[in-house]
Amino acid sequence: MKAKDSHINYVEFKSKDLIETKMFYESSFDWKFTDYGPTYIAFSESGLEGGFEKTDNEIVNGALVVLFHSNLKLTKNKIIEAGGEISKDIFSFPGGHRFHFKDPSGNELAVWSDQ
């Protein structure tokens, strides 16, 4: 299915141990995984695609909801104008670019684009 602008497209979690995490979700739910280096695994066959990022930090809020938009700069500007805060500026990753933001309540989300 083609990603649609402004729709939730992906969810990302933190993990202390990617191998253990992968084994747990494969055994419990039959999720499928794709490795993207030593610090990231993506999952599918779960109803919504997502991934796990390795962290050594304490996991307080381990879920990151990721929206899609074809125009990151436009979306970033709209978020700022609406009172949001950019918490991680636009950066590239295998498959595209993204940035993180906080809404006025402090919830952190991300927006990605394949552009």
CSV table of N, CA, C and O in Angstrom, one decimal:
chain,number,residue,atom,x,y,z
A,1,MET,N,0.8,-1.2,0.0
A,1,MET,CA,0.0,0.0,0.0
A,1,MET,C,0.9,1.2,0.0
A,1,MET,O,1.9,1.3,0.7
A,2,LYS,N,0.6,2.2,-0.8
A,2,LYS,CA,1.3,3.5,-0.9
A,2,LYS,C,1.1,4.3,0.3
A,2,LYS,O,0.0,4.4,0.8
A,3,ALA,N,2.1,4.9,0.9
A,3,ALA,CA,2.0,5.7,2.0
A,3,ALA,C,1.3,7.0,1.7
A,3,ALA,O,1.4,7.5,0.5
A,4,LYS,N,0.5,7.5,2.6
A,4,LYS,CA,-0.3,8.7,2.4
A,4,LYS,C,0.2,9.8,3.3
A,4,LYS,O,0.5,9.6,4.5
A,5,ASP,N,0.2,11.0,2.7
A,5,ASP,CA,0.7,12.2,3.5
A,5,ASP,C,-0.2,12.3,4.8
A,5,ASP,O,-1.4,12.1,4.8
A,6,SER,N,0.5,12.6,5.9
A,6,SER,CA,-0.1,12.9,7.2
A,6,SER,C,-0.7,11.7,7.9
A,6,SER,O,-1.3,11.8,8.9
A,7,HIS,N,-0.5,10.5,7.4
A,7,HIS,CA,-1.1,9.3,8.0
A,7,HIS,C,0.0,8.6,8.8
A,7,HIS,O,1.2,8.6,8.5
A,8,ILE,N,-0.4,8.0,9.9
A,8,ILE,CA,0.5,7.1,10.7
A,8,ILE,C,1.0,6.0,9.8
A,8,ILE,O,0.2,5.3,9.2
A,9,ASN,N,2.3,5.8,9.7
A,9,ASN,CA,2.8,4.9,8.7
A,9,ASN,C,3.7,3.8,9.4
A,9,ASN,O,4.0,2.8,8.8
A,10,TYR,N,4.2,4.1,10.6
A,10,TYR,CA,5.3,3.2,11.2
A,10,TYR,C,5.3,3.5,12.7
A,10,TYR,O,4.9,4.6,13.1
A,11,VAL,N,5.7,2.5,13.4
A,11,VAL,CA,5.9,2.7,14.8
A,11,VAL,C,7.2,2.1,15.2
A,11,VAL,O,7.6,1.1,14.7
A,12,GLU,N,8.0,2.9,16.0
A,12,GLU,CA,9.3,2.5,16.4
A,12,GLU,C,9.5,2.3,17.9
A,12,GLU,O,9.0,3.2,18.6
A,13,PHE,N,10.1,1.3,18.3
A,13,PHE,CA,10.3,1.0,19.7
A,13,PHE,C,11.8,1.0,20.0
A,13,PHE,O,12.6,0.9,19.1
A,14,LYS,N,12.1,1.1,21.3
A,14,LYS,CA,13.5,1.0,21.8
A,14,LYS,C,13.7,-0.5,22.2
A,14,LYS,O,12.8,-1.2,22.6
A,15,SER,N,15.0,-0.9,22.2
A,15,SER,CA,15.3,-2.3,22.6
A,15,SER,C,16.7,-2.3,23.3
A,15,SER,O,17.6,-1.7,22.8
A,16,LYS,N,16.8,-3.0,24.4
A,16,LYS,CA,18.1,-3.2,25.0
A,16,LYS,C,18.9,-4.2,24.3
A,16,LYS,O,20.1,-4.2,24.4
A,17,ASP,N,18.2,-5.2,23.7
A,17,ASP,CA,18.9,-6.4,23.1
A,17,ASP,C,18.1,-6.8,21.9
A,17,ASP,O,17.0,-7.4,22.0
A,18,LEU,N,18.6,-6.5,20.7
A,18,LEU,CA,17.9,-6.7,19.4
A,18,LEU,C,17.7,-8.2,19.2
A,18,LEU,O,16.6,-8.6,18.7
A,19,ILE,N,18.6,-9.0,19.5
A,19,ILE,CA,18.5,-10.5,19.3
A,19,ILE,C,17.4,-11.0,20.2
A,19,ILE,O,16.5,-11.8,19.7
A,20,GLU,N,17.4,-10.7,21.4
A,20,GLU,CA,16.3,-11.1,22.3
A,20,GLU,C,15.0,-10.6,21.9
A,20,GLU,O,14.0,-11.4,21.9
A,21,THR,N,14.9,-9.3,21.5
A,21,THR,CA,13.6,-8.8,21.1
A,21,THR,C,13.1,-9.5,19.8
A,21,THR,O,11.9,-9.8,19.8
A,22,LYS,N,14.0,-9.7,18.9
A,22,LYS,CA,13.6,-10.4,17.7
A,22,LYS,C,13.0,-11.8,18.0
A,22,LYS,O,12.0,-12.2,17.5
A,23,MET,N,13.8,-12.6,18.8
A,23,MET,CA,13.3,-13.9,19.2
A,23,MET,C,12.0,-13.9,19.9
A,23,MET,O,11.1,-14.7,19.6
A,24,PHE,N,11.8,-12.9,20.8
A,24,PHE,CA,10.5,-12.8,21.5
A,24,PHE,C,9.3,-12.6,20.6
A,24,PHE,O,8.3,-13.3,20.6
A,25,TYR,N,9.4,-11.6,19.7
A,25,TYR,CA,8.3,-11.3,18.8
A,25,TYR,C,8.1,-12.4,17.7
A,25,TYR,O,7.0,-12.6,17.3
A,26,GLU,N,9.2,-13.0,17.2
A,26,GLU,CA,9.1,-14.1,16.3
A,26,GLU,C,8.3,-15.3,17.0
A,26,GLU,O,7.4,-15.8,16.4
A,27,SER,N,8.7,-15.6,18.2
A,27,SER,CA,8.1,-16.8,18.9
A,27,SER,C,6.7,-16.5,19.3
A,27,SER,O,5.8,-17.3,19.2
A,28,SER,N,6.5,-15.3,19.8
A,28,SER,CA,5.2,-14.9,20.3
A,28,SER,C,4.1,-14.6,19.3
A,28,SER,O,2.9,-15.0,19.4
A,29,PHE,N,4.5,-13.9,18.2
A,29,PHE,CA,3.5,-13.4,17.3
A,29,PHE,C,3.8,-13.7,15.8
A,29,PHE,O,3.1,-13.2,14.9
A,30,ASP,N,4.9,-14.4,15.5
A,30,ASP,CA,5.3,-14.7,14.1
A,30,ASP,C,5.7,-13.5,13.3
A,30,ASP,O,5.5,-13.5,12.1
A,31,TRP,N,6.1,-12.5,13.9
A,31,TRP,CA,6.6,-11.3,13.2
A,31,TRP,C,7.8,-11.7,12.4
A,31,TRP,O,8.6,-12.5,12.8
A,32,LYS,N,8.0,-11.0,11.3
A,32,LYS,CA,9.2,-11.2,10.4
A,32,LYS,C,10.1,-9.9,10.6
A,32,LYS,O,9.6,-8.8,10.8
A,33,PHE,N,11.4,-10.1,10.5
A,33,PHE,CA,12.4,-9.1,10.7
A,33,PHE,C,13.4,-8.9,9.6
A,33,PHE,O,13.7,-9.9,8.9
A,34,THR,N,13.8,-7.7,9.4
A,34,THR,CA,14.9,-7.3,8.5
A,34,THR,C,15.9,-6.5,9.3
A,34,THR,O,15.6,-5.6,10.0
A,35,ASP,N,17.2,-7.0,9.3
A,35,ASP,CA,18.3,-6.3,10.0
A,35,ASP,C,18.8,-5.2,9.1
A,35,ASP,O,19.0,-5.3,7.9
A,36,TYR,N,19.0,-4.0,9.8
A,36,TYR,CA,19.6,-2.9,9.2
A,36,TYR,C,20.8,-2.4,10.0
A,36,TYR,O,20.8,-1.4,10.7
A,37,GLY,N,21.8,-3.3,10.0
A,37,GLY,CA,23.0,-3.0,10.8
A,37,GLY,C,22.9,-3.4,12.2
A,37,GLY,O,21.9,-4.1,12.6
A,38,PRO,N,23.9,-3.1,13.1
A,38,PRO,CA,23.9,-3.6,14.4
A,38,PRO,C,23.0,-2.9,15.4
A,38,PRO,O,22.8,-3.3,16.5
A,39,THR,N,22.3,-1.8,15.0
A,39,THR,CA,21.5,-1.0,15.9
A,39,THR,C,20.1,-0.9,15.5
A,39,THR,O,19.3,-0.1,16.2
A,40,TYR,N,19.6,-1.6,14.5
A,40,TYR,CA,18.2,-1.4,14.0
A,40,TYR,C,17.7,-2.7,13.4
A,40,TYR,O,18.4,-3.3,12.5
A,41,ILE,N,16.5,-3.1,13.7
A,41,ILE,CA,15.8,-4.1,13.0
A,41,ILE,C,14.3,-3.6,12.7
A,41,ILE,O,13.7,-2.9,13.5
A,42,ALA,N,13.9,-3.9,11.5
A,42,ALA,CA,12.5,-3.6,11.1
A,42,ALA,C,11.6,-4.8,11.2
A,42,ALA,O,12.1,-5.9,11.0
A,43,PHE,N,10.4,-4.6,11.5
A,43,PHE,CA,9.4,-5.8,11.6
A,43,PHE,C,8.3,-5.6,10.7
A,43,PHE,O,7.9,-4.5,10.3
A,44,SER,N,7.7,-6.7,10.3
A,44,SER,CA,6.5,-6.7,9.4
A,44,SER,C,5.7,-7.9,9.8
A,44,SER,O,6.0,-8.6,10.8
A,45,GLU,N,4.6,-8.1,9.1
A,45,GLU,CA,3.6,-9.2,9.5
A,45,GLU,C,3.0,-8.9,10.9
A,45,GLU,O,2.6,-9.9,11.6
A,46,SER,N,2.8,-7.7,11.2
A,46,SER,CA,2.3,-7.3,12.6
A,46,SER,C,1.0,-6.5,12.5
A,46,SER,O,0.5,-6.1,13.5
A,47,GLY,N,0.6,-6.1,11.3
A,47,GLY,CA,-0.6,-5.3,11.1
A,47,GLY,C,-0.2,-3.8,10.8
A,47,GLY,O,-0.9,-3.1,10.2
A,48,LEU,N,1.0,-3.4,11.3
A,48,LEU,CA,1.5,-2.1,11.1
A,48,LEU,C,3.1,-2.3,11.1
A,48,LEU,O,3.6,-2.9,12.0
A,49,GLU,N,3.7,-1.8,10.1
A,49,GLU,CA,5.2,-2.0,10.1
A,49,GLU,C,5.9,-1.1,11.1
A,49,GLU,O,5.3,-0.1,11.4
A,50,GLY,N,7.0,-1.5,11.5
A,50,GLY,CA,7.8,-0.8,12.5
A,50,GLY,C,9.2,-1.3,12.7
A,50,GLY,O,9.7,-2.1,11.8
A,51,GLY,N,9.8,-0.8,13.7
A,51,GLY,CA,11.2,-1.3,14.0
A,51,GLY,C,11.6,-1.1,15.4
A,51,GLY,O,10.8,-0.6,16.2
A,52,PHE,N,12.7,-1.6,15.7
A,52,PHE,CA,13.3,-1.5,17.1
A,52,PHE,C,14.7,-0.9,16.9
A,52,PHE,O,15.5,-1.4,16.1
A,53,GLU,N,15.0,0.1,17.7
A,53,GLU,CA,16.3,0.7,17.7
A,53,GLU,C,17.0,0.4,19.0
A,53,GLU,O,16.5,0.5,20.1
A,54,LYS,N,18.3,-0.1,18.9
A,54,LYS,CA,19.1,-0.5,20.1
A,54,LYS,C,19.4,0.8,20.9
A,54,LYS,O,19.7,1.8,20.3
A,55,THR,N,19.3,0.7,22.2
A,55,THR,CA,19.6,1.8,23.1
A,55,THR,C,20.2,1.2,24.3
A,55,THR,O,19.9,0.1,24.8
A,56,ASP,N,21.2,1.9,24.9
A,56,ASP,CA,21.7,1.6,26.2
A,56,ASP,C,21.1,2.5,27.3
A,56,ASP,O,21.4,2.3,28.5
A,57,ASN,N,20.3,3.5,26.9
A,57,ASN,CA,19.7,4.4,27.8
A,57,ASN,C,18.5,3.7,28.4
A,57,ASN,O,17.9,2.7,27.9
A,58,GLU,N,18.0,4.3,29.6
A,58,GLU,CA,16.8,3.8,30.2
A,58,GLU,C,15.6,4.0,29.2
A,58,GLU,O,15.6,5.1,28.6
A,59,ILE,N,14.8,3.1,29.1
A,59,ILE,CA,13.6,3.2,28.2
A,59,ILE,C,12.4,3.7,29.1
A,59,ILE,O,11.9,3.0,29.9
A,60,VAL,N,12.1,4.9,28.8
A,60,VAL,CA,11.0,5.6,29.6
A,60,VAL,C,9.7,5.5,28.7
A,60,VAL,O,8.7,5.0,29.2
A,61,ASN,N,9.7,5.9,27.5
A,61,ASN,CA,8.6,5.9,26.6
A,61,ASN,C,9.1,5.2,25.3
A,61,ASN,O,9.6,5.9,24.5
A,62,GLY,N,9.0,3.9,25.2
A,62,GLY,CA,9.7,3.2,24.2
A,62,GLY,C,9.1,3.2,22.8
A,62,GLY,O,9.6,2.7,21.9
A,63,ALA,N,7.9,3.8,22.6
A,63,ALA,CA,7.3,3.8,21.3
A,63,ALA,C,7.4,5.2,20.6
A,63,ALA,O,7.2,6.2,21.3
A,64,LEU,N,7.7,5.2,19.4
A,64,LEU,CA,7.8,6.4,18.6
A,64,LEU,C,6.8,6.2,17.4
A,64,LEU,O,7.1,5.3,16.5
A,65,VAL,N,5.8,7.0,17.3
A,65,VAL,CA,4.8,6.9,16.2
A,65,VAL,C,5.4,7.7,15.1
A,65,VAL,O,5.9,8.9,15.3
A,66,VAL,N,5.4,7.2,13.9
A,66,VAL,CA,6.0,7.8,12.7
A,66,VAL,C,5.0,8.0,11.6
A,66,VAL,O,4.3,7.1,11.2
A,67,LEU,N,4.8,9.3,11.3
A,67,LEU,CA,3.9,9.7,10.2
A,67,LEU,C,4.6,9.8,8.9
A,67,LEU,O,5.9,10.0,8.9
A,68,PHE,N,3.9,9.8,7.8
A,68,PHE,CA,4.5,9.9,6.5
A,68,PHE,C,4.1,11.3,5.9
A,68,PHE,O,2.9,11.7,6.0
A,69,HIS,N,5.0,11.9,5.2
A,69,HIS,CA,4.7,13.1,4.4
A,69,HIS,C,5.7,13.3,3.3
A,69,HIS,O,6.9,13.2,3.6
A,70,SER,N,5.3,13.5,2.1
A,70,SER,CA,6.2,13.6,1.0
A,70,SER,C,7.0,14.9,1.0
A,70,SER,O,8.1,14.9,0.4
A,71,ASN,N,6.6,15.9,1.8
A,71,ASN,CA,7.3,17.1,1.8
A,71,ASN,C,7.7,17.4,3.3
A,71,ASN,O,6.9,18.0,4.0
A,72,LEU,N,8.9,17.0,3.7
A,72,LEU,CA,9.3,17.2,5.1
A,72,LEU,C,9.5,18.7,5.5
A,72,LEU,O,9.1,19.0,6.6
A,73,LYS,N,10.0,19.5,4.6
A,73,LYS,CA,10.3,20.9,4.9
A,73,LYS,C,8.9,21.6,5.2
A,73,LYS,O,8.8,22.4,6.1
A,74,LEU,N,8.0,21.4,4.3
A,74,LEU,CA,6.6,22.0,4.5
A,74,LEU,C,6.0,21.5,5.8
A,74,LEU,O,5.5,22.4,6.6
A,75,THR,N,6.1,20.2,6.1
A,75,THR,CA,5.5,19.7,7.3
A,75,THR,C,6.2,20.2,8.5
A,75,THR,O,5.6,20.6,9.5
A,76,LYS,N,7.5,20.3,8.5
A,76,LYS,CA,8.3,20.8,9.6
A,76,LYS,C,7.9,22.3,9.9
A,76,LYS,O,7.7,22.6,11.1
A,77,ASN,N,7.8,23.1,8.9
A,77,ASN,CA,7.4,24.5,9.0
A,77,ASN,C,6.0,24.6,9.6
A,77,ASN,O,5.7,25.4,10.5
A,78,LYS,N,5.1,23.8,9.2
A,78,LYS,CA,3.7,23.8,9.7
A,78,LYS,C,3.7,23.4,11.2
A,78,LYS,O,2.9,24.0,12.0
A,79,ILE,N,4.5,22.4,11.6
A,79,ILE,CA,4.6,22.0,13.0
A,79,ILE,C,5.1,23.2,13.8
A,79,ILE,O,4.5,23.5,14.9
A,80,ILE,N,6.1,23.9,13.4
A,80,ILE,CA,6.7,25.0,14.1
A,80,ILE,C,5.6,26.1,14.3
A,80,ILE,O,5.4,26.6,15.3
A,81,GLU,N,5.0,26.4,13.1
A,81,GLU,CA,4.0,27.5,13.2
A,81,GLU,C,2.8,27.1,14.1
A,81,GLU,O,2.2,28.0,14.7
A,82,ALA,N,2.5,25.9,14.3
A,82,ALA,CA,1.4,25.4,15.1
A,82,ALA,C,1.8,25.3,16.6
A,82,ALA,O,0.9,25.0,17.4
A,83,GLY,N,3.0,25.6,16.9
A,83,GLY,CA,3.5,25.5,18.3
A,83,GLY,C,4.2,24.3,18.7
A,83,GLY,O,4.5,24.1,19.9
A,84,GLY,N,4.6,23.5,17.7
A,84,GLY,CA,5.4,22.3,18.0
A,84,GLY,C,6.9,22.6,18.1
A,84,GLY,O,7.3,23.7,17.7
A,85,GLU,N,7.6,21.7,18.6
A,85,GLU,CA,9.1,21.9,18.7
A,85,GLU,C,9.8,20.8,18.0
A,85,GLU,O,9.5,19.6,18.1
A,86,ILE,N,10.8,21.1,17.2
A,86,ILE,CA,11.6,20.1,16.5
A,86,ILE,C,12.6,19.6,17.5
A,86,ILE,O,13.4,20.3,18.0
A,87,SER,N,12.6,18.3,17.8
A,87,SER,CA,13.5,17.7,18.7
A,87,SER,C,14.7,17.0,18.1
A,87,SER,O,15.7,16.8,18.7
A,88,LYS,N,14.5,16.7,16.8
A,88,LYS,CA,15.7,16.1,16.0
A,88,LYS,C,15.5,16.6,14.6
A,88,LYS,O,14.5,16.2,14.0
A,89,ASP,N,16.4,17.4,14.1
A,89,ASP,CA,16.2,18.0,12.8
A,89,ASP,C,16.3,16.9,11.7
A,89,ASP,O,16.7,15.7,11.9
A,90,ILE,N,15.9,17.2,10.5
A,90,ILE,CA,15.9,16.3,9.3
A,90,ILE,C,17.2,15.6,9.2
A,90,ILE,O,18.3,16.2,9.2
A,91,PHE,N,17.2,14.3,9.1
A,91,PHE,CA,18.4,13.5,8.9
A,91,PHE,C,18.0,12.3,7.9
A,91,PHE,O,16.9,12.0,7.7
A,92,SER,N,19.1,11.8,7.3
A,92,SER,CA,18.8,10.7,6.3
A,92,SER,C,19.1,9.3,7.0
A,92,SER,O,19.8,9.2,8.0
A,93,PHE,N,18.4,8.3,6.5
A,93,PHE,CA,18.6,6.9,6.9
A,93,PHE,C,18.3,6.1,5.7
A,93,PHE,O,17.8,6.6,4.7
A,94,PRO,N,18.7,4.8,5.7
A,94,PRO,CA,18.4,3.9,4.6
A,94,PRO,C,16.9,3.9,4.2
A,94,PRO,O,16.1,3.5,5.0
A,95,GLY,N,16.6,4.5,3.1
A,95,GLY,CA,15.2,4.5,2.7
A,95,GLY,C,14.6,5.9,2.6
A,95,GLY,O,13.4,6.1,2.2
A,96,GLY,N,15.3,6.9,3.2
A,96,GLY,CA,14.7,8.2,3.1
A,96,GLY,C,15.2,9.2,4.1
A,96,GLY,O,16.4,9.1,4.5
A,97,HIS,N,14.4,10.1,4.6
A,97,HIS,CA,14.8,11.2,5.5
A,97,HIS,C,13.6,11.3,6.6
A,97,HIS,O,12.5,10.9,6.3
A,98,ARG,N,14.0,11.8,7.7
A,98,ARG,CA,12.9,12.1,8.7
A,98,ARG,C,13.4,13.1,9.7
A,98,ARG,O,14.6,13.4,9.8
A,99,PHE,N,12.4,13.6,10.5
A,99,PHE,CA,12.7,14.4,11.7
A,99,PHE,C,11.8,14.1,12.8
A,99,PHE,O,10.8,13.4,12.6
A,100,HIS,N,12.1,14.5,14.0
A,100,HIS,CA,11.3,14.3,15.2
A,100,HIS,C,10.8,15.6,15.7
A,100,HIS,O,11.4,16.6,15.6
A,101,PHE,N,9.6,15.6,16.3
A,101,PHE,CA,9.0,16.8,16.9
A,101,PHE,C,8.3,16.4,18.1
A,101,PHE,O,7.9,15.3,18.4
A,102,LYS,N,8.0,17.5,19.0
A,102,LYS,CA,7.2,17.3,20.1
A,102,LYS,C,6.0,18.2,19.9
A,102,LYS,O,6.1,19.4,19.5
A,103,ASP,N,4.8,17.7,20.3
A,103,ASP,CA,3.6,18.5,20.2
A,103,ASP,C,3.5,19.3,21.5
A,103,ASP,O,4.4,19.3,22.3
A,104,PRO,N,2.5,20.2,21.6
A,104,PRO,CA,2.5,21.1,22.7
A,104,PRO,C,2.4,20.5,24.1
A,104,PRO,O,2.8,21.0,25.1
A,105,SER,N,2.0,19.2,24.1
A,105,SER,CA,1.9,18.5,25.4
A,105,SER,C,3.2,17.7,25.7
A,105,SER,O,3.4,17.1,26.8
A,106,GLY,N,4.2,17.7,24.8
A,106,GLY,CA,5.4,17.1,25.0
A,106,GLY,C,5.5,15.7,24.4
A,106,GLY,O,6.6,15.0,24.5
A,107,ASN,N,4.5,15.2,23.7
A,107,ASN,CA,4.6,13.9,23.0
A,107,ASN,C,5.5,14.0,21.8
A,107,ASN,O,5.4,14.9,21.0
A,108,GLU,N,6.4,13.0,21.7
A,108,GLU,CA,7.4,13.1,20.6
A,108,GLU,C,6.9,12.1,19.5
A,108,GLU,O,6.6,10.9,19.8
A,109,LEU,N,6.8,12.6,18.3
A,109,LEU,CA,6.5,11.8,17.1
A,109,LEU,C,7.6,12.1,16.1
A,109,LEU,O,8.4,12.9,16.3
A,110,ALA,N,7.5,11.4,14.9
A,110,ALA,CA,8.4,11.6,13.8
A,110,ALA,C,7.6,11.7,12.5
A,110,ALA,O,6.5,11.2,12.4
A,111,VAL,N,8.2,12.3,11.5
A,111,VAL,CA,7.7,12.4,10.2
A,111,VAL,C,8.8,11.9,9.3
A,111,VAL,O,9.9,12.4,9.4
A,112,TRP,N,8.5,11.0,8.3
A,112,TRP,CA,9.5,10.5,7.4
A,112,TRP,C,9.0,10.7,6.0
A,112,TRP,O,7.8,10.9,5.7
A,113,SER,N,9.9,10.7,5.0
A,113,SER,CA,9.6,10.7,3.6
A,113,SER,C,10.6,9.9,2.9
A,113,SER,O,11.8,9.8,3.3
A,114,ASP,N,10.2,9.3,1.8
A,114,ASP,CA,11.1,8.5,0.9
A,114,ASP,C,11.8,9.4,-0.1
A,114,ASP,O,12.5,8.9,-0.9
A,115,GLN,N,11.5,10.7,0.0
A,115,GLN,CA,12.1,11.7,-0.9
A,115,GLN,C,13.5,12.1,-0.5
A,115,GLN,O,13.8,12.2,0.6
